[in-house]
Amino acid sequence: MATPSSRRLETSKVQVSTHFLRKREMINQVARYVLMLAAIISVLVTIGIVYVLLSEALVFFEQVSVWEFVSSTSWTPMFSRPTFGIWPLLSGTIVVSGIALAVSIPFGLILSVYLSEYANPKVRETVKPILELLEGVPTVVYGYFALLVVTPLLQTFLPGLPGFNMLAPGLVMGIMILPYTTSLSEDAMRAVPNSMREGAYALGYSRFHTATKVVIPAAMSGITAAFILAMSRAVGETMVVAIAAGQMPNFTFNPMEGAATITTFIVQVSLGDVSHGSIAYLSIFAAGMVLFLLTLIFNLIGFYLRKRYRQAY
Amino acid sequence: MNGMSKFQTTVQDDSEKPMRKASEHLDHWYLEPDSPTRARVSNLKFWYGDGTQAIDDVSMPLIDKKVTALIGPSGCGKSTFLRCFNRMHDLYPGVRYSGEINLLPEDEDLINLDPNIVRMRVGMVFQKPNPFPKSIYENVIAGLRIRGITKRSLLDEIVEDSLSKAALWDEVKDRLHQPALSMSGGQQQRLCIARALAVEPEILLLDEPTSALDPIATAKVEDLINKLAGDVTVLIVTHNMQQAARISDYTAYMYLGKLIEYNKTNDLFTAPRCQRTEDYITGRFG
């Protein structure tokens, strides 16, 4: 079928063949379905994971009351008389992630302000790759670093600190996620157009005020996203805590004690000889669901904050 | 260098015109100030970080409380020259100045002052509106905040005053706390002017302030600049000669980093003293 446009071109040197147009349209359609398929697969995988998590957790909650799960402060699934209170795992997760964020948010912000607003290009081109190199260090290395270097170091001025504690893995995890927060929030700040910086300087702003009063507020949505990502990573991080915090469920908010987190418990059970279908086996799905809910909440908070701070420039 | 060859051809063309006397073809010319000057530029030269010289030995006065326009073809250094007045170049590494820009009557060379102090005294409005991603109100008081002014009643008063001067008050008085970025481009630019006026600058620099605006918004900003004369010393870069003729009292024509002619706007456009100025304003070049 000749399109009107191709007919009009007959006297012209630029002839577009119908065959070419048909081929172009076909590629367009194929690309559309391939891309749609990719999108559908990722959605289906997510739904599948949530389905497994929920269905197994439901079996668990048929045997253990939800009330016990959310109110008891004792988590002993391997005992002959098991108890299933999520709080010991939750407290460990909260404390370790909290320490990690307390390290990585301020330092990440300071570093990214320095790199984006103060450092000259040469320094930035040197420091950024080094930071990104830190991302490549395996987490198991960080775990042993926490256990064998940081804990003994902390013990020199905190004599009562046990060999397994939450402080060391928290600090190390903070350093571990620092490159993510720095790199992402630096990207967000560099995306703030230079015209905005010049506007601030033209009003007599100093470099510091330009960074804190103009660039950071303008980049807030990106910075928030960076911190949410850091939070999700901290909550989901397993190896460092499994190695350096002792894997003992312990309901405490004291970072000087050892504890287990949700993730370390899941590792411990899935690697141990727990029979398939047993209550201990099912408990990892319940714990996993809590983890899932936690990250979901963080993402919702991030989504809300991003919407609040979204700026078009 | 394309501009240069064009320029040379126009000179040849004009040599064929018999009516003009050679004595009228001045190379450079500038008017000695006949009114109080706010600043005097003496032998200003400027080099960018990569070593290219953008301003070559420019001397001219800036008349107090009048509008002075800088015109010239793209790349002639007019924006670079403007940005010397608030030391904007100092944000980028390796730049170099020689010569002086003396503020009068204090007789302070702003090339030797702390750039932050200079920028507190000399305001600037940019080519593209660049309001901060904050409310309209916060934008106007942005410069006051960093000058330590926090008294609410005073801030309110300055906001109304500056927005009125920028001919924006009636349009935004009911939505002062809405985001500045929700406004139209023309309103944003007038907000930027209000933001610059709020701190009562000694000199206001305008870098092609209407080039990103539609004709109606342009007319409003031009109106506003006309009203500012008599109140503020304004230096404006424009690529639009009609605009320069409409809004300025004095005009400087720059070419290849040099000042060719500085004169009263009316004289420069009706009886240019230099051949090169005439070529430019009559559209034979540039």
XYZ file of C-alpha atoms in Angstrom:
599
model
C 0.000 0.000 0.000
C 1.521 3.239 -1.104
C 1.164 5.936 1.481
C 0.174 9.408 0.303
C 3.497 10.775 1.413
C 5.523 8.372 -0.719
C 3.400 9.189 -3.756
C 4.025 12.865 -3.328
C 7.732 12.266 -3.457
C 7.710 10.694 -6.959
C 9.244 13.667 -8.709
C 11.804 14.097 -5.966
C 15.274 12.582 -5.814
C 14.494 11.432 -2.277
C 12.387 8.331 -2.886
C 11.164 6.408 0.147
C 10.189 2.862 -0.805
C 7.060 1.332 0.660
C 9.131 -1.715 1.502
C 11.424 0.422 3.637
C 8.496 2.034 5.425
C 6.920 -1.374 6.098
C 10.194 -2.728 7.456
C 10.615 0.313 9.649
C 7.121 -0.101 11.058
C 7.769 -3.816 11.705
C 10.969 -3.094 13.664
C 9.044 -0.506 15.616
C 6.367 -3.055 16.550
C 8.873 -5.814 17.405
C 10.819 -3.442 19.642
C 7.623 -2.501 21.389
C 6.767 -6.128 22.235
C 10.324 -7.050 23.268
C 10.423 -4.116 25.674
C 6.962 -4.915 26.985
C 8.005 -8.532 27.561
C 11.002 -7.402 29.604
C 8.747 -5.210 31.712
C 6.209 -8.021 32.209
C 8.905 -10.521 33.241
C 10.286 -8.232 35.936
C 6.801 -7.596 37.293
C 5.972 -11.335 37.255
C 9.191 -12.224 39.089
C 8.387 -9.685 41.775
C 4.838 -10.986 42.125
C 6.211 -14.533 42.332
C 8.610 -13.660 45.127
C 5.918 -11.876 47.096
C 3.574 -14.836 46.532
C 6.093 -17.396 47.889
C 6.905 -15.144 50.807
C 3.263 -14.574 51.707
C 2.058 -18.148 51.200
C 4.813 -19.660 53.333
C 4.419 -16.944 55.937
C 0.678 -17.697 56.060
C 1.428 -21.356 56.847
C 3.731 -20.115 59.603
C 1.015 -17.898 61.040
C -1.389 -20.845 61.118
C 0.867 -22.373 63.756
C 2.145 -19.264 65.518
C -0.185 -16.470 66.488
C 0.446 -13.070 64.932
C 0.199 -11.604 68.414
C 3.065 -13.709 69.687
C 5.099 -12.754 66.623
C 4.714 -9.024 67.147
C 4.694 -8.909 70.949
C 7.092 -11.521 72.282
C 10.661 -10.432 72.907
C 12.148 -13.890 72.619
C 13.181 -15.574 69.353
C 14.185 -19.229 69.869
C 12.922 -21.225 66.886
C 15.446 -24.047 67.365
C 14.545 -24.796 70.984
C 12.347 -27.750 71.892
C 9.800 -25.196 73.130
C 10.281 -22.540 70.455
C 9.225 -18.915 70.809
C 8.677 -16.626 67.867
C 8.866 -12.966 68.824
C 10.333 -10.891 66.017
C 11.634 -8.113 68.296
C 15.132 -9.497 68.990
C 15.810 -9.690 65.243
C 14.160 -6.341 64.608
C 16.123 -4.590 67.338
C 19.386 -5.944 65.920
C 18.430 -4.797 62.434
C 17.412 -1.355 63.665
C 20.536 -0.802 65.769
C 23.038 -1.960 63.146
C 21.309 -0.062 60.315
C 20.926 2.982 62.530
C 24.656 3.082 63.263
C 25.456 2.532 59.604
C 23.186 5.399 58.558
C 24.493 7.650 61.313
C 27.910 7.173 59.737
C 27.051 7.246 56.068
C 24.453 10.033 55.880
C 26.484 12.878 57.411
C 29.782 11.751 55.925
C 28.160 11.045 52.568
C 26.622 14.508 52.528
C 29.841 16.236 53.572
C 31.878 14.304 51.033
C 29.450 14.951 48.216
C 29.262 18.675 49.012
C 33.039 18.775 49.008
C 33.349 16.870 45.734
C 30.592 18.739 43.947
C 31.078 22.300 45.252
C 34.588 22.708 46.624
C 37.000 20.243 45.037
C 38.737 21.255 41.855
C 38.177 18.900 38.916
C 41.515 17.127 39.411
C 40.766 16.183 43.004
C 37.275 15.056 42.028
C 38.571 12.875 39.212
C 40.953 11.195 41.670
C 38.731 10.789 44.705
C 35.595 9.539 42.968
C 37.150 6.430 41.374
C 38.813 5.558 44.687
C 35.456 5.791 46.439
C 33.864 3.693 43.752
C 36.618 1.132 44.223
C 35.341 0.674 47.773
C 32.063 -0.540 46.279
C 33.927 -3.448 44.716
C 35.280 -4.839 47.999
C 33.389 -8.080 48.849
C 31.185 -7.728 51.921
C 32.808 -10.748 53.558
C 36.052 -8.757 53.662
C 34.231 -5.931 55.432
C 32.830 -8.514 57.867
C 36.247 -9.780 58.908
C 37.548 -6.219 58.941
C 34.857 -5.422 61.522
C 35.552 -8.563 63.567
C 39.354 -8.590 63.483
C 40.332 -4.915 63.172
C 37.549 -2.585 64.256
C 36.333 -4.513 67.311
C 39.866 -4.863 68.838
C 40.468 -1.196 68.048
C 37.238 -0.184 69.793
C 38.094 -2.435 72.733
C 41.179 -0.340 73.465
C 38.993 2.536 74.598
C 35.753 0.632 75.302
C 37.193 -2.113 77.553
C 33.830 -3.750 78.235
C 33.075 -4.346 74.548
C 32.490 -8.028 73.771
C 34.132 -9.683 70.757
C 30.770 -9.877 69.026
C 28.917 -6.581 69.127
C 26.703 -4.418 66.929
C 28.862 -1.289 67.078
C 31.737 -2.538 64.917
C 29.621 -4.022 62.114
C 27.417 -0.910 62.187
C 30.400 1.408 61.737
C 31.937 -0.774 59.048
C 28.646 -1.047 57.214
C 28.408 2.746 57.320
C 31.786 2.959 55.593
C 30.708 0.251 53.181
C 27.627 2.144 51.968
C 29.389 5.516 52.034
C 30.406 5.295 48.355
C 26.768 4.754 47.342
C 25.434 7.712 49.275
C 28.323 9.937 48.232
C 28.261 9.011 44.590
C 24.482 9.307 44.244
C 24.097 12.532 46.175
C 27.076 14.036 44.353
C 25.393 13.181 41.060
C 22.220 14.863 42.298
C 24.121 18.016 43.272
C 26.054 18.156 40.013
C 22.726 17.924 38.173
C 21.721 21.276 39.680
C 22.268 23.682 36.795
C 25.196 26.039 37.071
C 22.888 28.967 36.369
C 21.369 28.436 39.798
C 24.784 28.534 41.467
C 25.689 31.685 39.556
C 22.389 33.217 40.666
C 23.327 32.574 44.272
C 26.877 33.873 43.923
C 25.562 36.971 42.145
C 23.532 37.774 45.269
C 26.706 37.631 47.347
C 26.385 34.060 48.617
C 29.580 32.437 49.811
C 30.507 28.982 48.578
C 29.177 27.431 51.775
C 25.850 29.248 51.599
C 25.489 28.428 47.919
C 25.947 24.759 48.764
C 23.694 24.664 51.820
C 20.979 27.152 50.866
C 20.667 26.567 47.140
C 22.365 23.433 45.825
C 21.335 20.980 48.553
C 17.669 22.099 48.598
C 17.560 21.929 44.795
C 19.109 18.447 44.807
C 16.984 17.239 47.709
C 15.030 14.664 45.724
C 18.195 12.984 44.485
C 19.836 13.149 47.901
C 16.753 11.602 49.492
C 16.826 8.816 46.934
C 20.479 8.205 47.803
C 19.692 7.882 51.487
C 16.705 5.635 50.937
C 18.881 3.360 48.864
C 21.479 3.413 51.637
C 18.787 2.509 54.166
C 17.507 -0.400 52.106
C 21.046 -1.656 51.695
C 21.781 -1.356 55.400
C 18.625 -3.223 56.366
C 19.256 -5.948 53.813
C 22.975 -6.309 54.487
C 23.880 -9.764 55.788
C 27.521 -10.713 55.698
C 29.093 -8.032 57.872
C 26.581 -8.562 60.653
C 26.621 -12.359 60.392
C 30.376 -12.363 60.905
C 30.888 -9.616 63.444
C 27.699 -9.382 65.519
C 27.494 -12.949 66.821
C 24.220 -14.325 65.343
C 22.611 -14.545 68.804
C 19.039 -13.181 68.807
C 19.085 -10.690 71.625
C 16.406 -8.108 72.378
C 18.460 -5.012 73.057
C 19.029 -1.575 71.650
C 22.495 -1.413 73.202
C 25.106 -1.358 70.410
C 27.709 -2.707 72.861
C 26.048 -6.122 72.813
C 26.019 -8.819 70.182
C 22.804 -9.608 68.317
C 21.315 -11.166 65.225
C 19.477 -9.317 62.497
C 16.653 -10.584 60.310
C 19.037 -11.318 57.469
C 21.598 -13.169 59.579
C 18.849 -15.345 61.021
C 17.655 -16.257 57.544
C 21.190 -17.223 56.528
C 21.729 -19.202 59.679
C 18.561 -21.230 59.266
C 18.817 -21.805 55.555
C 22.401 -23.047 55.900
C 21.723 -25.206 58.952
C 20.036 -28.622 58.950
C 16.485 -27.511 59.394
C 13.993 -29.847 57.783
C 11.894 -28.503 54.966
C 8.411 -27.558 56.119
C 9.275 -27.459 59.803
C 8.212 -24.496 61.851
C 11.797 -23.196 62.037
C 11.998 -23.391 58.246
C 8.716 -21.513 57.885
C 9.868 -18.836 60.322
C 12.402 -17.518 57.826
C 9.543 -16.579 55.527
C 7.823 -14.685 58.311
C 11.094 -12.923 59.111
C 11.652 -12.297 55.396
C 8.209 -10.754 55.151
C 9.074 -8.322 57.922
C 12.223 -7.381 56.023
C 10.169 -6.931 52.893
C 7.708 -4.694 54.742
C 10.560 -2.638 56.196
C 12.109 -1.921 52.800
C 8.642 -1.295 51.382
C 8.038 1.329 54.069
C 11.388 2.962 53.333
C 10.630 3.051 49.654
C 7.225 4.593 50.315
C 8.825 7.230 52.529
C 11.369 7.865 49.801
C 8.623 8.090 47.213
C 6.717 10.577 49.362
C 9.801 12.689 50.075
C 10.838 12.670 46.440
C 7.407 13.889 45.459
C 7.551 16.601 48.078
C 10.967 17.822 47.058
C 10.667 17.279 43.332
C 11.850 20.373 41.549
C 11.861 20.969 37.859
C 14.648 23.164 36.642
C 37.828 35.131 12.253
C 34.922 34.973 9.861
C 33.721 38.214 11.386
C 37.033 39.852 10.579
C 36.912 39.059 6.883
C 33.349 40.292 6.721
C 34.439 43.438 8.390
C 37.204 43.998 5.878
C 34.853 43.600 2.945
C 32.509 46.183 4.392
C 35.394 48.609 4.695
C 36.150 48.084 1.031
C 32.512 48.615 0.154
C 32.476 51.870 2.009
C 35.617 53.173 0.435
C 33.664 53.167 -2.784
C 31.169 55.565 -1.268
C 32.358 59.023 -2.247
C 30.168 61.066 0.110
C 32.040 60.175 3.277
C 35.115 62.070 4.311
C 38.048 60.113 5.630
C 38.153 62.242 8.757
C 34.754 60.898 9.787
C 36.018 57.321 9.864
C 37.301 57.257 13.395
C 38.838 54.073 14.675
C 37.767 54.432 18.293
C 35.773 57.073 19.987
C 34.355 57.674 23.359
C 32.396 60.378 24.989
C 33.854 62.059 28.027
C 31.279 61.770 30.779
C 29.088 64.814 31.115
C 27.165 63.509 34.157
C 28.141 62.021 37.514
C 29.788 58.654 37.013
C 29.176 55.631 39.218
C 32.147 53.681 37.948
C 35.094 54.228 35.679
C 36.715 51.394 33.772
C 40.367 52.026 32.976
C 42.406 49.912 30.569
C 40.589 46.733 31.536
C 41.973 43.519 30.104
C 40.712 40.062 30.901
C 41.996 36.558 30.209
C 40.099 33.281 30.667
C 41.689 30.259 32.361
C 42.776 28.815 29.023
C 44.742 31.979 28.246
C 42.409 33.517 25.655
C 42.094 37.241 26.021
C 38.441 38.298 25.918
C 38.697 41.968 26.892
C 41.358 44.162 25.365
C 42.072 47.528 26.924
C 38.560 48.822 27.516
C 38.059 52.212 29.166
C 34.675 53.794 29.680
C 32.557 55.490 32.329
C 29.346 54.158 33.787
C 26.978 57.068 34.332
C 25.195 57.188 37.658
C 21.504 56.199 37.676
C 21.361 55.773 33.907
C 20.997 52.751 31.672
C 24.098 51.865 29.690
C 23.776 49.258 26.955
C 26.555 47.032 25.626
C 26.056 45.962 22.032
C 28.161 44.044 19.561
C 28.242 40.813 17.574
C 28.337 37.415 19.323
C 31.692 36.723 20.897
C 32.721 40.368 21.046
C 33.236 40.160 24.798
C 30.235 42.188 25.942
C 28.983 39.531 28.383
C 32.535 38.874 29.569
C 32.927 42.603 30.192
C 29.649 42.742 32.114
C 30.697 39.814 34.281
C 33.884 41.624 35.303
C 31.722 44.080 37.225
C 30.605 41.457 39.761
C 33.715 39.290 39.444
C 31.623 36.359 38.241
C 34.688 35.046 36.399
C 36.412 34.403 39.710
C 34.236 31.307 40.167
C 36.289 29.603 37.499
C 39.972 28.803 37.852
C 42.854 30.589 36.161
C 41.201 33.857 35.103
C 43.277 37.056 35.077
C 42.423 40.759 35.067
C 44.522 43.822 34.481
C 43.381 47.423 34.689
C 40.794 48.894 37.017
C 37.082 49.272 37.552
C 36.833 52.110 40.041
C 33.634 52.669 41.918
C 33.057 56.383 42.358
C 32.992 58.495 44.437
C 34.564 56.003 46.894
C 37.348 55.344 44.390
C 37.541 51.642 45.199
C 38.913 49.323 42.541
C 36.511 46.399 42.492
C 39.095 44.212 40.767
C 41.023 44.311 44.033
C 38.079 43.815 46.404
C 36.887 40.484 47.798
C 34.562 39.065 45.094
C 31.896 38.208 47.681
C 31.843 41.815 48.844
C 31.683 43.039 45.239
C 28.702 40.761 44.567
C 26.947 42.100 47.647
C 27.142 45.553 46.074
C 26.670 44.774 42.376
C 23.554 42.796 41.444
C 23.052 40.693 38.355
C 20.220 39.229 36.300
C 21.030 36.449 33.870
C 20.056 35.527 30.348
C 17.919 32.607 31.442
C 15.632 33.157 34.439
C 17.197 31.276 37.338
C 14.877 31.489 40.333
C 15.735 29.157 43.187
C 13.426 26.161 43.683
C 11.716 27.908 46.575
C 8.648 30.065 47.055
C 8.286 33.456 45.386
C 8.691 35.141 48.766
C 11.809 33.154 49.640
C 13.332 34.061 46.290
C 12.926 37.782 46.841
C 14.459 37.656 50.309
C 17.245 35.223 49.331
C 19.821 38.013 49.247
C 18.533 39.598 52.457
C 18.784 36.370 54.398
C 22.526 36.108 53.806
C 22.933 39.747 54.778
C 21.581 38.859 58.194
C 18.224 40.607 57.807
C 15.584 38.542 59.596
C 13.021 41.033 60.885
C 9.739 39.786 59.448
C 8.066 43.171 59.032
C 11.089 44.563 57.193
C 11.273 41.488 54.950
C 7.563 41.789 54.127
C 8.017 45.440 53.291
C 11.033 44.800 51.031
C 9.233 41.942 49.275
C 6.275 44.146 48.396
C 8.548 47.008 47.428
C 10.845 44.922 45.203
C 8.017 43.041 43.535
C 6.251 46.336 42.843
C 9.407 47.792 41.318
C 9.673 44.660 39.174
C 6.021 45.146 38.094
C 5.123 41.754 39.499
C 3.360 42.552 42.774
C -0.196 42.615 41.419
C 0.283 39.303 39.643
C 1.724 37.388 42.584
C 0.569 39.098 45.776
C -1.962 36.337 46.462
C 0.477 33.494 45.903
C 3.714 34.652 47.459
C 4.273 31.297 49.064
C 3.841 29.213 45.963
C 6.887 27.821 44.169
C 8.660 30.315 41.947
C 9.082 27.640 39.294
C 5.314 27.515 38.788
C 5.425 30.969 37.181
C 5.795 31.748 33.482
C 9.238 32.517 32.053
C 8.569 36.246 31.895
C 7.351 36.317 35.477
C 10.375 34.297 36.574
C 12.687 36.841 34.961
C 10.909 39.738 36.651
C 11.191 37.794 39.913
C 14.943 37.533 39.331
C 15.022 41.299 38.825
C 13.046 41.776 42.056
C 15.482 39.440 43.812
C 18.402 41.538 42.600
C 16.666 44.835 43.493
C 15.718 43.675 47.000
C 19.288 44.102 48.219
C 19.513 47.629 46.754
C 22.517 47.068 44.500
C 24.752 49.998 43.629
C 24.963 48.732 40.070
C 22.570 46.311 38.381
C 23.981 44.108 35.633
C 21.576 42.627 33.104
C 22.965 39.947 30.784
C 20.589 39.722 27.806
C 17.650 39.596 30.217
C 14.983 39.247 27.546
C 16.599 36.822 25.125
C 14.683 33.854 26.570
C 11.350 35.687 26.692
C 8.439 36.129 24.308
C 7.646 39.610 22.901
C 5.021 40.478 25.524
C 7.234 39.468 28.432
C 10.103 41.326 26.748
C 8.030 44.497 26.552
C 7.227 44.229 30.263
C 10.869 43.807 31.220
C 11.874 46.715 28.984
C 9.222 48.888 30.610
C 10.637 47.922 33.941
C 14.211 48.798 32.952
C 12.999 52.200 31.734
C 11.437 52.785 35.137
C 14.604 51.738 36.937
C 16.658 54.452 35.284
C 16.847 57.398 37.616
C 16.935 55.008 40.543
C 19.608 52.447 39.818
C 22.737 52.399 37.675
C 22.082 49.755 35.055
C 24.503 48.047 32.674
C 22.750 45.836 30.155
C 24.071 43.495 27.485
C 21.744 43.042 24.571
C 22.068 41.504 21.145
C 19.037 43.458 20.060
C 19.939 46.915 18.801
C 16.352 48.161 18.801
C 16.195 47.207 22.440
C 19.371 49.121 23.206
C 17.935 52.139 21.391
C 14.639 51.865 23.271
C 15.854 51.481 26.813
C 19.346 52.897 27.228
C 20.741 56.394 27.790
C 24.294 55.461 26.810
C 25.536 52.741 24.491
C 28.899 51.083 24.061
C 29.693 49.139 20.919
C 32.248 46.385 21.383
C 34.024 44.315 18.778
C 36.651 41.588 19.275
C 37.130 42.468 22.926
C 37.718 46.150 22.218
C 35.491 49.123 22.866
C 34.866 50.773 19.519
C 32.479 53.518 20.432
C 30.855 54.811 23.590
C 28.296 57.559 23.232
C 24.860 58.763 24.174
C 22.466 56.201 22.760
C 20.713 58.686 20.554
C 23.975 59.973 19.083
C 25.411 56.503 18.619
C 22.424 55.313 16.650
C 21.776 58.464 14.615
C 25.312 59.767 14.092
C 27.887 57.125 14.882
C 31.393 58.475 15.048
C 33.134 55.290 13.897
C 32.713 53.528 10.602
C 32.615 50.136 12.325
C 29.764 51.239 14.557
C 27.818 52.468 11.588
C 28.377 49.204 9.744
C 27.073 47.277 12.711
C 24.013 49.346 13.514
C 22.951 49.597 9.898
C 23.111 45.817 9.660
C 25.883 45.646 7.084
C 27.925 43.640 9.478
C 27.332 41.323 12.427
